[in-house]
Coordinates of C-alpha atoms in Angstrom, one line a residue:
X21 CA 126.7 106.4 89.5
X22 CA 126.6 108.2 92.6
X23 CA 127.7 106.8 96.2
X24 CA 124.3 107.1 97.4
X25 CA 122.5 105.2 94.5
X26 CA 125.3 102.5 94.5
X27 CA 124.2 101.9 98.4
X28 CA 120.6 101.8 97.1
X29 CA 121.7 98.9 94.7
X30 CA 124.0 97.2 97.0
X31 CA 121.1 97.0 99.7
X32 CA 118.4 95.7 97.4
X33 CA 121.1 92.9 96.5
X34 CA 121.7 92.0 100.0
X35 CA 117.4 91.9 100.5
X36 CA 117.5 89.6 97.2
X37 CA 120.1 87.3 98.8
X38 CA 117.8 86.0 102.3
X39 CA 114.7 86.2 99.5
X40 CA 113.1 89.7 100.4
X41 CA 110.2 90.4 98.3
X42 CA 108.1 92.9 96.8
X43 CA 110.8 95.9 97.1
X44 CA 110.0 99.5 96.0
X45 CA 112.5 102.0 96.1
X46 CA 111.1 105.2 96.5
X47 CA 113.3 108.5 95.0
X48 CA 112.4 111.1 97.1
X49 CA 115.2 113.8 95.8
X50 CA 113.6 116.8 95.6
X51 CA 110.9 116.6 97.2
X52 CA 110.3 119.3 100.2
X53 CA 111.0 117.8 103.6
X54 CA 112.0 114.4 102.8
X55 CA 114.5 112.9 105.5
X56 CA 116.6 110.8 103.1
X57 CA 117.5 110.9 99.7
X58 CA 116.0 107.1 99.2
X59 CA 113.4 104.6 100.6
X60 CA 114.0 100.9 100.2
X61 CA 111.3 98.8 101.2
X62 CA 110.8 94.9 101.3
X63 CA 108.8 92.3 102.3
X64 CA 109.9 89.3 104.7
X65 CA 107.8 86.0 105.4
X66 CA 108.4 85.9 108.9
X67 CA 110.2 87.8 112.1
X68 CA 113.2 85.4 111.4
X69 CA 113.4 86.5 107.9
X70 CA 112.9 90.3 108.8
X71 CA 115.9 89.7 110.6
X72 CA 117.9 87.9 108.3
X73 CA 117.5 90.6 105.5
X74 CA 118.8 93.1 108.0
X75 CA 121.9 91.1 108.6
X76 CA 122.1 91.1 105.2
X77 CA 121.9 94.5 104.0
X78 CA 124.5 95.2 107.0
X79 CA 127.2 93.0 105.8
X80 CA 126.3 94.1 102.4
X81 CA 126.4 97.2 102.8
X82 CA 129.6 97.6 104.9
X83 CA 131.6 95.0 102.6
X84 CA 130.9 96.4 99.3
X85 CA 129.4 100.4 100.0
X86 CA 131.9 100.9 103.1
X87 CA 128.6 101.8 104.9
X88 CA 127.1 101.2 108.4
X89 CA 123.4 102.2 109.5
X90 CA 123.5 104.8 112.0
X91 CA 120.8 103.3 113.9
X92 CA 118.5 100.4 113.6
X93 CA 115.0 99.9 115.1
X94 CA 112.5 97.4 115.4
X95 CA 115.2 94.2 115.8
X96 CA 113.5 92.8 119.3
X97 CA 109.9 92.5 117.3
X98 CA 111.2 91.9 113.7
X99 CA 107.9 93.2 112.3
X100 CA 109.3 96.0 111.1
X101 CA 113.0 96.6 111.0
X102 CA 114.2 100.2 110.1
X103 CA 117.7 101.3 109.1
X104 CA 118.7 104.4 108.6
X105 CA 121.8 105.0 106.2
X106 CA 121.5 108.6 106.4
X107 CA 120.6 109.5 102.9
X108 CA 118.7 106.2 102.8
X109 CA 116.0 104.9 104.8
X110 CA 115.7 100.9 104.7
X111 CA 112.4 99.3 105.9
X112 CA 111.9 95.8 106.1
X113 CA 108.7 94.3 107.2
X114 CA 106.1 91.5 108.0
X115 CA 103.8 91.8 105.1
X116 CA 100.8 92.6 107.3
X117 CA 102.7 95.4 109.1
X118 CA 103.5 96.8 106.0
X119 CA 99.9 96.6 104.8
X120 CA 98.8 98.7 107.9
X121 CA 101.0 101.3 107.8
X122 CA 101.2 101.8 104.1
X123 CA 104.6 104.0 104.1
X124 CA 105.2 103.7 99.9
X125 CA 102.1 105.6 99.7
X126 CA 102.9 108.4 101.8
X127 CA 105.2 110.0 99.6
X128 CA 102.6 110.1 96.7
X129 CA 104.9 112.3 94.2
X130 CA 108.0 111.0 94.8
X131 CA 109.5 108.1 91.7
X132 CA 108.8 104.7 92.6
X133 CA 110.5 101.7 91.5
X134 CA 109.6 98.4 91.7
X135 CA 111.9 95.8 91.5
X136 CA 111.1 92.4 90.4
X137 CA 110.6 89.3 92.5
X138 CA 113.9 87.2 92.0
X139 CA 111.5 83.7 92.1

């Protein structure tokens, strides 16, 4: 398995551990002008949550992938929290933010995977 698609699997576990739901992983190797290798997208109930999955997915990430985000957006509002891992992108948001802006669907050829709600 490769180092970036461990990190994939290390950050959906740390999403699945504060109860982040509905995540799609978008592979968007190969396709022209992507700006990370990965998406990983989730769902949190409320700005607290939002918040708590990014803590997550941190201390996740660093403990078990050796990996810090570069930079992290979005934290004051917690409607949507963006971390960027270099070769993949983590987005974590208020369900209706997500709704609005839609970003799964912008990347129309790309593979899609969506991973099971843990409840």
């Amino acid at each position: 398995m490769t180092k970036t698609k461990q990190l994939v699997e290390v950050i959906t576990e740390g999403i699945q551990e504060k109860k982040g739901h509905d995540i799609v992983i978008v592979d968007m190797q190969g396709i022209d002008g992507a700006i990370c290798n990965y998406f990983v997208i989730c769902s949190g109930n409320s700005p607290t949550q939002v918040e708590a999955i990014m803590d997550s997915v941190e201390e996740q990430a660093r403990e078990k992938a050796g990996e810090k985000p570069i930079r992290v957006v979005g934290e004051q509002q917690a409607q949507w929290i963006a971390m960027d891992y270099v070769d993949v992108m983590v987005h974590i948001f208020l369900p209706e933010t997500r709704e609005f802006y839609n970003i799964e669907k912008l990347w129309e050829d790309a593979g899609v995977t969506v991973v099971p709600n843990l409840d």
